[in-house]
Amino acid sequence: MPDAAPDPIADFDLNAFLPYRLNAAAARVSRAFAERYRREFGISIAEWRVLAHLHAAGTVSVRDIEARAAMEKSKVSRAASRLEAAGYVSKAVNDADRRLVQLSLTREGRALVARLLPVAIRFQAELRESLGPRAEALDAALAVLLAPRREG
Amino acid sequence: MPDAAPDPIADFDLNAFLPYRLNAAAARVSRAFAERYRREFGISIAEWRVLAHLHAAGTVSVRDIEARAAMEKSKVSRAASRLEAAGYVSKAVNDADRRLVQLSLTREGRALVARLLPVAIRFQAELRESLGPRAEALDAALAVLLAPRREG
DNA sequence: AAAGATTCATTGCAGATGCAACAATGTCAA
DNA sequence: TTGACATTGTTGCATCTGCAATGAATCTTT
């Protein structure tokens, strides 16, 4: 009898499918990270992203975070409202353009970020450690996937 | 003046943070894939996963798919119900163990999968093409991230 | 200056999600 | 056999999400 011809349709395996694997890996990492943040600091990943961006950028608008952190503006708005209610973020109207909301960290917000960031950096370091030399390869692959879309 | 010492806390950049990048890349790929599936076939990613697993495994239970496709059982249950309502999947009670639901593809379900899989395979091929040699590196990194958790 | 177009942030809404509760069924030891 | 415990699938519920509609402010064009 002839050798069995490989049939990519009959042999299709979801667990070898790249989009599925990518999603499953991201979900697992996110879950572990979110769990740590929720337990230790009581904040969500969306809130963490807003805090991290405010830490880096100072006083910015919702639109700024939407653009730079790739979050829906409604998501940013809601995360910012929760952070404001918790006392970590203040909202103010921009005098030069009264449509804009100026988000900035409060004193408590800065103190929280000072505690958050070492945990995040350590989390990333653990991840890179478990990846070993594959970490750089992963960075390169993600850079391709995250590159701006071709317009064709 | 001395050279500025790199300060990982002050310099923290969300867009260089591995968990964030991994999530953003997975979200982008998933969104593109889901968009194509929704437009062409009217199904969601959860439904696609159930179909793919049924294609590979034949007649299985909800619990089987939960275990092998890493989906919450409620998610599987709801996806299966939608697929049943659409005529692609049939549910039957397992006579040997009446707690189990036997899910299997209907004739229409098999026909749909025959159209779905080439699209998925082509999508993956396009992804790998844009990654070039980095595709294998990505596979290796994802294998690490997806490896069963250490128990320590 | 005024009308229309554009931008910004919030909110309503529909759909998806995860968790826990639940009912139905099965297992196993006494 | 019976009664405690485990497993399976569905559903209720609270939450999150993205999209679209909205209201407020600004810009543009005439």
mmCIF file of C-alpha atoms (C1' of nucleotides) in Angstrom:
data_model
loop_
_atom_site.group_PDB
_atom_site.id
_atom_site.type_symbol
_atom_site.label_atom_id
_atom_site.label_comp_id
_atom_site.label_asym_id
_atom_site.label_seq_id
_atom_site.Cartn_x
_atom_site.Cartn_y
_atom_site.Cartn_z
ATOM 1 C CA MET A 1 0.000 0.000 0.000
ATOM 2 C CA PRO A 2 1.217 3.558 -0.585
ATOM 3 C CA ASP A 3 2.325 5.777 2.256
ATOM 4 C CA ALA A 4 -0.540 7.789 3.683
ATOM 5 C CA ALA A 5 -0.513 11.202 2.056
ATOM 6 C CA PRO A 6 -0.638 13.968 4.678
ATOM 7 C CA ASP A 7 -4.021 15.625 4.489
ATOM 8 C CA PRO A 8 -3.946 19.051 6.174
ATOM 9 C CA ILE A 9 -7.715 19.084 6.408
ATOM 10 C CA ALA A 10 -8.288 15.661 7.893
ATOM 11 C CA ASP A 11 -5.255 16.062 10.145
ATOM 12 C CA PHE A 12 -6.147 19.533 11.353
ATOM 13 C CA ASP A 13 -5.313 19.933 15.039
ATOM 14 C CA LEU A 14 -6.597 22.941 16.931
ATOM 15 C CA ASN A 15 -3.768 22.699 19.435
ATOM 16 C CA ALA A 16 -1.226 23.204 16.664
ATOM 17 C CA PHE A 17 -3.085 26.165 15.154
ATOM 18 C CA LEU A 18 -1.022 29.306 15.574
ATOM 19 C CA PRO A 19 -3.850 31.795 16.307
ATOM 20 C CA TYR A 20 -5.234 29.434 18.912
ATOM 21 C CA ARG A 21 -1.851 28.903 20.543
ATOM 22 C CA LEU A 22 -1.108 32.593 20.573
ATOM 23 C CA ASN A 23 -4.416 33.325 22.211
ATOM 24 C CA ALA A 24 -4.110 30.569 24.757
ATOM 25 C CA ALA A 25 -0.627 31.698 25.751
ATOM 26 C CA ALA A 26 -1.694 35.329 26.056
ATOM 27 C CA ALA A 27 -4.739 34.342 28.087
ATOM 28 C CA ARG A 28 -2.660 32.288 30.458
ATOM 29 C CA VAL A 29 -0.074 35.012 30.992
ATOM 30 C CA SER A 30 -2.762 37.671 31.380
ATOM 31 C CA ARG A 31 -4.662 35.613 33.849
ATOM 32 C CA ALA A 32 -1.627 35.055 36.011
ATOM 33 C CA PHE A 33 -0.753 38.734 35.873
ATOM 34 C CA ALA A 34 -4.301 39.901 36.546
ATOM 35 C CA GLU A 35 -4.617 37.505 39.446
ATOM 36 C CA ARG A 36 -1.502 38.892 41.069
ATOM 37 C CA TYR A 37 -2.626 42.466 40.579
ATOM 38 C CA ARG A 38 -6.120 41.886 41.773
ATOM 39 C CA ARG A 39 -4.952 40.137 44.917
ATOM 40 C CA GLU A 40 -2.173 42.511 45.850
ATOM 41 C CA PHE A 41 -3.587 45.843 44.738
ATOM 42 C CA GLY A 42 -7.268 45.380 43.891
ATOM 43 C CA ILE A 43 -6.987 46.710 40.371
ATOM 44 C CA SER A 44 -7.750 45.267 36.948
ATOM 45 C CA ILE A 45 -5.495 45.068 33.922
ATOM 46 C CA ALA A 46 -7.296 47.966 32.253
ATOM 47 C CA GLU A 47 -6.690 50.061 35.349
ATOM 48 C CA TRP A 48 -3.076 48.943 35.500
ATOM 49 C CA ARG A 49 -2.570 50.072 31.913
ATOM 50 C CA VAL A 50 -3.980 53.500 32.615
ATOM 51 C CA LEU A 51 -1.772 53.855 35.669
ATOM 52 C CA ALA A 52 1.313 52.747 33.755
ATOM 53 C CA HIS A 53 0.613 55.219 31.007
ATOM 54 C CA LEU A 54 0.010 58.068 33.409
ATOM 55 C CA HIS A 55 3.257 57.196 35.133
ATOM 56 C CA ALA A 56 5.135 57.467 31.852
ATOM 57 C CA ALA A 57 3.312 60.400 30.303
ATOM 58 C CA GLY A 58 2.301 62.616 33.186
ATOM 59 C CA THR A 59 -0.939 64.468 32.589
ATOM 60 C CA VAL A 60 -2.769 63.254 29.512
ATOM 61 C CA SER A 61 -6.254 62.952 28.049
ATOM 62 C CA VAL A 62 -8.419 59.897 27.559
ATOM 63 C CA ARG A 63 -7.752 60.156 23.859
ATOM 64 C CA ASP A 64 -4.011 60.012 24.490
ATOM 65 C CA ILE A 65 -4.280 56.766 26.360
ATOM 66 C CA GLU A 66 -6.631 55.366 23.773
ATOM 67 C CA ALA A 67 -4.033 56.026 21.089
ATOM 68 C CA ARG A 68 -0.916 54.970 22.941
ATOM 69 C CA ALA A 69 -2.172 52.039 24.949
ATOM 70 C CA ALA A 70 -4.432 50.626 22.224
ATOM 71 C CA MET A 71 -7.507 50.635 24.447
ATOM 72 C CA GLU A 72 -11.055 51.552 23.495
ATOM 73 C CA LYS A 73 -11.872 55.000 24.743
ATOM 74 C CA SER A 74 -14.871 53.683 26.668
ATOM 75 C CA LYS A 75 -12.583 51.220 28.395
ATOM 76 C CA VAL A 76 -10.176 54.004 29.268
ATOM 77 C CA SER A 77 -12.992 56.207 30.475
ATOM 78 C CA ARG A 78 -14.389 53.545 32.753
ATOM 79 C CA ALA A 79 -11.015 52.519 34.107
ATOM 80 C CA ALA A 80 -10.223 56.168 34.804
ATOM 81 C CA SER A 81 -13.529 56.626 36.632
ATOM 82 C CA ARG A 82 -12.866 53.630 38.837
ATOM 83 C CA LEU A 83 -9.366 54.883 39.573
ATOM 84 C CA GLU A 84 -10.755 58.298 40.392
ATOM 85 C CA ALA A 85 -13.294 56.773 42.761
ATOM 86 C CA ALA A 86 -10.475 54.862 44.419
ATOM 87 C CA GLY A 87 -8.504 58.066 44.845
ATOM 88 C CA TYR A 88 -5.603 57.175 42.566
ATOM 89 C CA VAL A 89 -6.386 59.490 39.672
ATOM 90 C CA SER A 90 -7.742 63.006 39.378
ATOM 91 C CA LYS A 91 -9.776 64.371 36.509
ATOM 92 C CA ALA A 92 -9.719 68.008 35.510
ATOM 93 C CA VAL A 93 -10.949 69.996 32.582
ATOM 94 C CA ASN A 94 -8.264 71.280 30.253
ATOM 95 C CA ASP A 95 -8.594 75.054 30.211
ATOM 96 C CA ALA A 96 -7.153 75.386 26.746
ATOM 97 C CA ASP A 97 -9.618 72.861 25.281
ATOM 98 C CA ARG A 98 -12.567 72.178 27.477
ATOM 99 C CA ARG A 99 -13.430 68.949 25.657
ATOM 100 C CA LEU A 100 -10.326 67.306 27.048
ATOM 101 C CA VAL A 101 -10.098 65.596 30.405
ATOM 102 C CA GLN A 102 -6.756 65.920 32.107
ATOM 103 C CA LEU A 103 -5.956 62.699 33.883
ATOM 104 C CA SER A 104 -3.148 62.662 36.381
ATOM 105 C CA LEU A 105 -1.973 60.582 39.290
ATOM 106 C CA THR A 106 -2.808 61.726 42.773
ATOM 107 C CA ARG A 107 -0.316 61.382 45.575
ATOM 108 C CA GLU A 108 -1.908 58.037 46.409
ATOM 109 C CA GLY A 109 -1.742 57.100 42.737
ATOM 110 C CA ARG A 110 1.963 57.789 42.593
ATOM 111 C CA ALA A 111 2.475 55.756 45.743
ATOM 112 C CA LEU A 112 0.481 52.882 44.252
ATOM 113 C CA VAL A 113 2.453 52.948 41.008
ATOM 114 C CA ALA A 114 5.675 52.889 42.985
ATOM 115 C CA ARG A 115 4.497 49.612 44.466
ATOM 116 C CA LEU A 116 3.000 48.268 41.228
ATOM 117 C CA LEU A 117 5.890 48.679 38.866
ATOM 118 C CA PRO A 118 8.423 46.519 40.690
ATOM 119 C CA VAL A 119 5.867 43.714 40.699
ATOM 120 C CA ALA A 120 5.305 44.111 36.964
ATOM 121 C CA ILE A 121 8.995 44.261 36.209
ATOM 122 C CA ARG A 122 9.598 41.200 38.297
ATOM 123 C CA PHE A 123 6.745 39.368 36.588
ATOM 124 C CA GLN A 124 8.257 40.121 33.217
ATOM 125 C CA ALA A 125 11.673 39.041 34.402
ATOM 126 C CA GLU A 126 10.274 35.697 35.548
ATOM 127 C CA LEU A 127 8.618 35.268 32.187
ATOM 128 C CA ARG A 128 11.826 36.016 30.319
ATOM 129 C CA GLU A 129 13.733 33.720 32.587
ATOM 130 C CA SER A 130 11.448 30.806 31.829
ATOM 131 C CA LEU A 131 11.743 31.581 28.122
ATOM 132 C CA GLY A 132 15.504 31.774 28.192
ATOM 133 C CA PRO A 133 16.977 32.636 24.806
ATOM 134 C CA ARG A 134 13.534 32.286 23.222
ATOM 135 C CA ALA A 135 12.498 35.553 24.840
ATOM 136 C CA GLU A 136 14.275 37.620 22.221
ATOM 137 C CA ALA A 137 12.819 35.509 19.439
ATOM 138 C CA LEU A 138 9.388 36.071 20.901
ATOM 139 C CA ASP A 139 9.994 39.817 21.006
ATOM 140 C CA ALA A 140 10.949 39.769 17.336
ATOM 141 C CA ALA A 141 7.894 37.752 16.334
ATOM 142 C CA LEU A 142 5.572 39.999 18.328
ATOM 143 C CA ALA A 143 7.127 43.029 16.685
ATOM 144 C CA VAL A 144 6.073 41.624 13.312
ATOM 145 C CA LEU A 145 2.552 40.882 14.485
ATOM 146 C CA LEU A 146 2.234 44.316 16.082
ATOM 147 C CA ALA A 147 3.624 46.226 13.131
ATOM 148 C CA PRO A 148 1.177 48.699 11.617
ATOM 149 C CA ARG A 149 -1.134 47.048 9.153
ATOM 150 C CA ARG A 150 -0.272 47.119 5.512
ATOM 151 C CA GLU A 151 -2.696 49.381 3.765
ATOM 152 C CA GLY A 152 -3.036 47.441 0.487
ATOM 153 C CA MET B 1 27.757 65.308 35.265
ATOM 154 C CA PRO B 2 27.607 61.494 35.496
ATOM 155 C CA ASP B 3 25.880 59.414 32.851
ATOM 156 C CA ALA B 4 22.204 58.961 33.618
ATOM 157 C CA ALA B 5 21.766 55.626 35.344
ATOM 158 C CA PRO B 6 19.017 53.573 33.680
ATOM 159 C CA ASP B 7 16.062 53.449 36.047
ATOM 160 C CA PRO B 8 13.726 50.589 35.137
ATOM 161 C CA ILE B 9 10.938 52.149 37.156
ATOM 162 C CA ALA B 10 11.105 55.679 35.835
ATOM 163 C CA ASP B 11 11.731 54.386 32.302
ATOM 164 C CA PHE B 12 8.969 51.811 32.346
ATOM 165 C CA ASP B 13 7.232 51.639 28.972
ATOM 166 C CA LEU B 14 3.988 49.732 28.636
ATOM 167 C CA ASN B 15 4.604 49.156 24.938
ATOM 168 C CA ALA B 16 7.775 47.243 25.731
ATOM 169 C CA PHE B 17 6.126 45.138 28.427
ATOM 170 C CA LEU B 18 6.000 41.521 27.348
ATOM 171 C CA PRO B 19 2.578 40.565 28.766
ATOM 172 C CA TYR B 20 1.072 43.639 27.163
ATOM 173 C CA ARG B 21 2.692 42.943 23.800
ATOM 174 C CA LEU B 22 1.670 39.315 23.868
ATOM 175 C CA ASN B 23 -1.898 40.277 24.595
ATOM 176 C CA ALA B 24 -2.026 42.979 21.976
ATOM 177 C CA ALA B 25 -0.634 40.655 19.306
ATOM 178 C CA ALA B 26 -3.068 37.885 20.203
ATOM 179 C CA ALA B 27 -5.964 40.331 20.224
ATOM 180 C CA ARG B 28 -5.038 41.645 16.805
ATOM 181 C CA VAL B 29 -4.690 38.202 15.274
ATOM 182 C CA SER B 30 -7.879 36.997 16.916
ATOM 183 C CA ARG B 31 -9.800 39.994 15.753
ATOM 184 C CA ALA B 32 -8.710 39.528 12.163
ATOM 185 C CA PHE B 33 -9.549 35.841 12.301
ATOM 186 C CA ALA B 34 -12.905 36.373 14.002
ATOM 187 C CA GLU B 35 -13.823 39.061 11.511
ATOM 188 C CA ARG B 36 -13.177 36.749 8.602
ATOM 189 C CA TYR B 37 -15.144 33.925 10.188
ATOM 190 C CA ARG B 38 -18.046 36.092 11.172
ATOM 191 C CA ARG B 39 -18.341 37.606 7.726
ATOM 192 C CA GLU B 40 -17.914 34.451 5.715
ATOM 193 C CA PHE B 41 -19.636 31.888 7.905
ATOM 194 C CA GLY B 42 -21.529 33.711 10.624
ATOM 195 C CA ILE B 43 -19.831 31.913 13.497
ATOM 196 C CA SER B 44 -17.764 33.050 16.468
ATOM 197 C CA ILE B 45 -14.347 31.851 17.530
ATOM 198 C CA ALA B 46 -15.832 29.785 20.342
ATOM 199 C CA GLU B 47 -18.088 28.066 17.833
ATOM 200 C CA TRP B 48 -15.182 27.579 15.436
ATOM 201 C CA ARG B 49 -13.218 25.849 18.172
ATOM 202 C CA VAL B 50 -16.031 23.475 18.951
ATOM 203 C CA LEU B 51 -16.429 22.647 15.278
ATOM 204 C CA ALA B 52 -12.704 22.095 14.845
ATOM 205 C CA HIS B 53 -12.597 19.798 17.814
ATOM 206 C CA LEU B 54 -15.606 17.817 16.665
ATOM 207 C CA HIS B 55 -13.977 17.482 13.275
ATOM 208 C CA ALA B 56 -10.864 16.004 14.856
ATOM 209 C CA ALA B 57 -12.455 13.916 17.583
ATOM 210 C CA GLY B 58 -15.779 12.745 16.197
ATOM 211 C CA THR B 59 -18.447 12.332 18.851
ATOM 212 C CA VAL B 60 -17.436 13.802 22.186
ATOM 213 C CA SER B 61 -18.888 15.334 25.329
ATOM 214 C CA VAL B 62 -18.848 18.919 26.541
ATOM 215 C CA ARG B 63 -16.335 17.900 29.160
ATOM 216 C CA ASP B 64 -14.029 16.521 26.448
ATOM 217 C CA ILE B 65 -13.961 19.809 24.618
ATOM 218 C CA GLU B 66 -13.495 21.696 27.855
ATOM 219 C CA ALA B 67 -10.405 19.645 28.581
ATOM 220 C CA ARG B 68 -8.872 19.532 25.136
ATOM 221 C CA ALA B 69 -9.714 22.979 23.809
ATOM 222 C CA ALA B 70 -9.118 24.819 27.090
ATOM 223 C CA MET B 71 -12.564 26.388 27.117
ATOM 224 C CA GLU B 72 -14.862 26.942 30.087
ATOM 225 C CA LYS B 73 -17.602 24.362 30.086
ATOM 226 C CA SER B 74 -20.263 27.072 30.064
ATOM 227 C CA LYS B 75 -18.651 28.532 26.989
ATOM 228 C CA VAL B 76 -18.627 25.151 25.304
ATOM 229 C CA SER B 77 -22.213 24.530 26.323
ATOM 230 C CA ARG B 78 -23.419 27.816 24.907
ATOM 231 C CA ALA B 79 -21.414 27.503 21.710
ATOM 232 C CA ALA B 80 -22.771 24.003 21.234
ATOM 233 C CA SER B 81 -26.335 25.222 21.765
ATOM 234 C CA ARG B 82 -25.906 27.936 19.163
ATOM 235 C CA LEU B 83 -24.417 25.453 16.730
ATOM 236 C CA GLU B 84 -27.268 23.085 17.389
ATOM 237 C CA ALA B 85 -29.807 25.852 16.746
ATOM 238 C CA ALA B 86 -27.998 26.604 13.486
ATOM 239 C CA GLY B 87 -28.219 22.963 12.479
ATOM 240 C CA TYR B 88 -24.487 22.242 12.485
ATOM 241 C CA VAL B 89 -24.303 20.089 15.593
ATOM 242 C CA SER B 90 -26.548 17.461 17.137
ATOM 243 C CA LYS B 91 -26.841 16.679 20.819
ATOM 244 C CA ALA B 92 -27.745 13.263 22.122
ATOM 245 C CA VAL B 93 -27.715 11.613 25.498
ATOM 246 C CA ASN B 94 -25.040 9.004 26.024
ATOM 247 C CA ASP B 95 -26.823 5.769 26.904
ATOM 248 C CA ALA B 96 -23.928 4.413 28.906
ATOM 249 C CA ASP B 97 -23.737 7.545 31.065
ATOM 250 C CA ARG B 98 -26.787 9.729 30.911
ATOM 251 C CA ARG B 99 -24.969 12.746 32.331
ATOM 252 C CA LEU B 100 -22.945 13.015 29.150
ATOM 253 C CA VAL B 101 -24.046 14.882 26.060
ATOM 254 C CA GLN B 102 -22.831 13.405 22.812
ATOM 255 C CA LEU B 103 -21.974 16.209 20.450
ATOM 256 C CA SER B 104 -21.444 15.412 16.810
ATOM 257 C CA LEU B 105 -21.457 17.210 13.489
ATOM 258 C CA THR B 106 -24.553 17.007 11.360
ATOM 259 C CA ARG B 107 -24.300 16.675 7.606
ATOM 260 C CA GLU B 108 -24.514 20.473 7.388
ATOM 261 C CA GLY B 109 -21.884 20.738 10.088
ATOM 262 C CA ARG B 110 -19.492 18.549 8.153
ATOM 263 C CA ALA B 111 -20.120 20.595 5.034
ATOM 264 C CA LEU B 112 -19.449 23.790 6.954
ATOM 265 C CA VAL B 113 -16.211 22.451 8.418
ATOM 266 C CA ALA B 114 -15.092 21.445 4.940
ATOM 267 C CA ARG B 115 -15.405 25.084 3.956
ATOM 268 C CA LEU B 116 -14.015 26.466 7.241
ATOM 269 C CA LEU B 117 -10.798 24.553 7.483
ATOM 270 C CA PRO B 118 -9.191 25.697 4.231
ATOM 271 C CA VAL B 119 -9.809 29.281 5.310
ATOM 272 C CA ALA B 120 -8.192 28.637 8.673
ATOM 273 C CA ILE B 121 -5.239 26.858 7.142
ATOM 274 C CA ARG B 122 -4.768 29.655 4.666
ATOM 275 C CA PHE B 123 -4.992 32.245 7.457
ATOM 276 C CA GLN B 124 -2.293 30.449 9.383
ATOM 277 C CA ALA B 125 -0.156 30.181 6.269
ATOM 278 C CA GLU B 126 -0.412 33.929 5.697
ATOM 279 C CA LEU B 127 0.571 34.526 9.287
ATOM 280 C CA ARG B 128 3.589 32.264 9.019
ATOM 281 C CA GLU B 129 4.543 33.855 5.755
ATOM 282 C CA SER B 130 4.604 37.317 7.285
ATOM 283 C CA LEU B 131 6.656 35.966 10.179
ATOM 284 C CA GLY B 132 9.165 34.236 7.948
ATOM 285 C CA PRO B 133 11.800 32.347 9.924
ATOM 286 C CA ARG B 134 10.471 33.890 13.135
ATOM 287 C CA ALA B 135 7.447 31.614 12.928
ATOM 288 C CA GLU B 136 9.366 28.636 14.280
ATOM 289 C CA ALA B 137 10.838 30.743 17.051
ATOM 290 C CA LEU B 138 7.351 31.873 17.969
ATOM 291 C CA ASP B 139 6.160 28.266 18.058
ATOM 292 C CA ALA B 140 8.984 27.396 20.423
ATOM 293 C CA ALA B 141 8.271 30.329 22.726
ATOM 294 C CA LEU B 142 4.553 29.571 22.807
ATOM 295 C CA ALA B 143 5.346 25.964 23.650
ATOM 296 C CA VAL B 144 7.156 27.182 26.751
ATOM 297 C CA LEU B 145 4.319 29.466 27.767
ATOM 298 C CA LEU B 146 1.741 26.753 27.179
ATOM 299 C CA ALA B 147 3.641 24.034 28.997
ATOM 300 C CA PRO B 148 1.785 22.606 31.988
ATOM 301 C CA ARG B 149 2.312 24.715 35.074
ATOM 302 C CA ARG B 150 5.062 23.818 37.424
ATOM 303 C CA GLU B 151 3.543 22.561 40.621
ATOM 304 C CA GLY B 152 6.098 23.921 43.104
ATOM 305 C "C1'" DA C 1 -20.715 85.761 13.141
ATOM 306 C "C1'" DA C 2 -23.193 81.639 12.251
ATOM 307 C "C1'" DA C 3 -24.052 77.087 10.499
ATOM 308 C "C1'" DG C 4 -22.178 72.758 9.740
ATOM 309 C "C1'" DA C 5 -18.578 69.505 10.513
ATOM 310 C "C1'" DT C 6 -15.316 67.441 13.725
ATOM 311 C "C1'" DT C 7 -13.378 65.952 18.099
ATOM 312 C "C1'" DC C 8 -13.696 64.362 22.846
ATOM 313 C "C1'" DA C 9 -15.539 61.852 26.759
ATOM 314 C "C1'" DT C 10 -19.427 59.489 28.680
ATOM 315 C "C1'" DT C 11 -23.230 56.375 28.680
ATOM 316 C "C1'" DG C 12 -26.864 53.028 27.000
ATOM 317 C "C1'" DC C 13 -27.209 48.707 25.152
ATOM 318 C "C1'" DA C 14 -26.593 44.172 23.502
ATOM 319 C "C1'" DG C 15 -23.641 40.361 23.665
ATOM 320 C "C1'" DA C 16 -19.877 37.588 25.761
ATOM 321 C "C1'" DT C 17 -17.539 35.840 29.868
ATOM 322 C "C1'" DG C 18 -16.412 33.404 34.203
ATOM 323 C "C1'" DC C 19 -17.990 31.789 38.418
ATOM 324 C "C1'" DA C 20 -21.101 29.612 41.315
ATOM 325 C "C1'" DA C 21 -25.382 27.341 42.080
ATOM 326 C "C1'" DC C 22 -28.197 23.769 40.613
ATOM 327 C "C1'" DA C 23 -30.478 19.437 39.011
ATOM 328 C "C1'" DA C 24 -29.649 15.080 37.135
ATOM 329 C "C1'" DT C 25 -26.906 11.164 37.058
ATOM 330 C "C1'" DG C 26 -23.349 8.049 38.456
ATOM 331 C "C1'" DT C 27 -19.926 5.809 41.884
ATOM 332 C "C1'" DC C 28 -18.664 3.604 45.899
ATOM 333 C "C1'" DA C 29 -18.334 2.165 50.530
ATOM 334 C "C1'" DA C 30 -20.781 0.334 54.412
ATOM 335 C "C1'" DT D 1 -29.713 -1.244 49.101
ATOM 336 C "C1'" DT D 2 -28.771 2.991 50.691
ATOM 337 C "C1'" DG D 3 -26.771 7.216 51.534
ATOM 338 C "C1'" DA D 4 -22.794 10.252 51.009
ATOM 339 C "C1'" DC D 5 -19.944 12.076 47.576
ATOM 340 C "C1'" DA D 6 -18.410 13.138 42.710
ATOM 341 C "C1'" DT D 7 -19.231 14.372 37.940
ATOM 342 C "C1'" DT D 8 -21.692 16.508 34.028
ATOM 343 C "C1'" DG D 9 -24.068 20.070 31.670
ATOM 344 C "C1'" DT D 10 -27.074 24.153 32.019
ATOM 345 C "C1'" DT D 11 -28.411 28.454 33.796
ATOM 346 C "C1'" DG D 12 -28.523 32.759 36.775
ATOM 347 C "C1'" DC D 13 -25.891 36.558 37.816
ATOM 348 C "C1'" DA D 14 -22.577 40.058 37.972
ATOM 349 C "C1'" DT D 15 -19.151 41.982 35.237
ATOM 350 C "C1'" DC D 16 -16.703 43.337 31.154
ATOM 351 C "C1'" DT D 17 -16.563 44.603 26.322
ATOM 352 C "C1'" DG D 18 -17.209 47.082 21.948
ATOM 353 C "C1'" DC D 19 -20.120 49.785 19.303
ATOM 354 C "C1'" DA D 20 -23.134 53.465 18.564
ATOM 355 C "C1'" DA D 21 -25.583 57.387 20.168
ATOM 356 C "C1'" DT D 22 -25.255 61.480 22.764
ATOM 357 C "C1'" DG D 23 -23.933 65.997 24.540
ATOM 358 C "C1'" DA D 24 -20.480 69.370 24.960
ATOM 359 C "C1'" DA D 25 -16.797 71.956 22.992
ATOM 360 C "C1'" DT D 26 -14.047 73.362 19.162
ATOM 361 C "C1'" DC D 27 -12.838 74.143 14.403
ATOM 362 C "C1'" DT D 28 -13.866 75.397 9.561
ATOM 363 C "C1'" DT D 29 -15.977 77.619 6.033
ATOM 364 C "C1'" DT D 30 -18.514 81.061 4.161
#
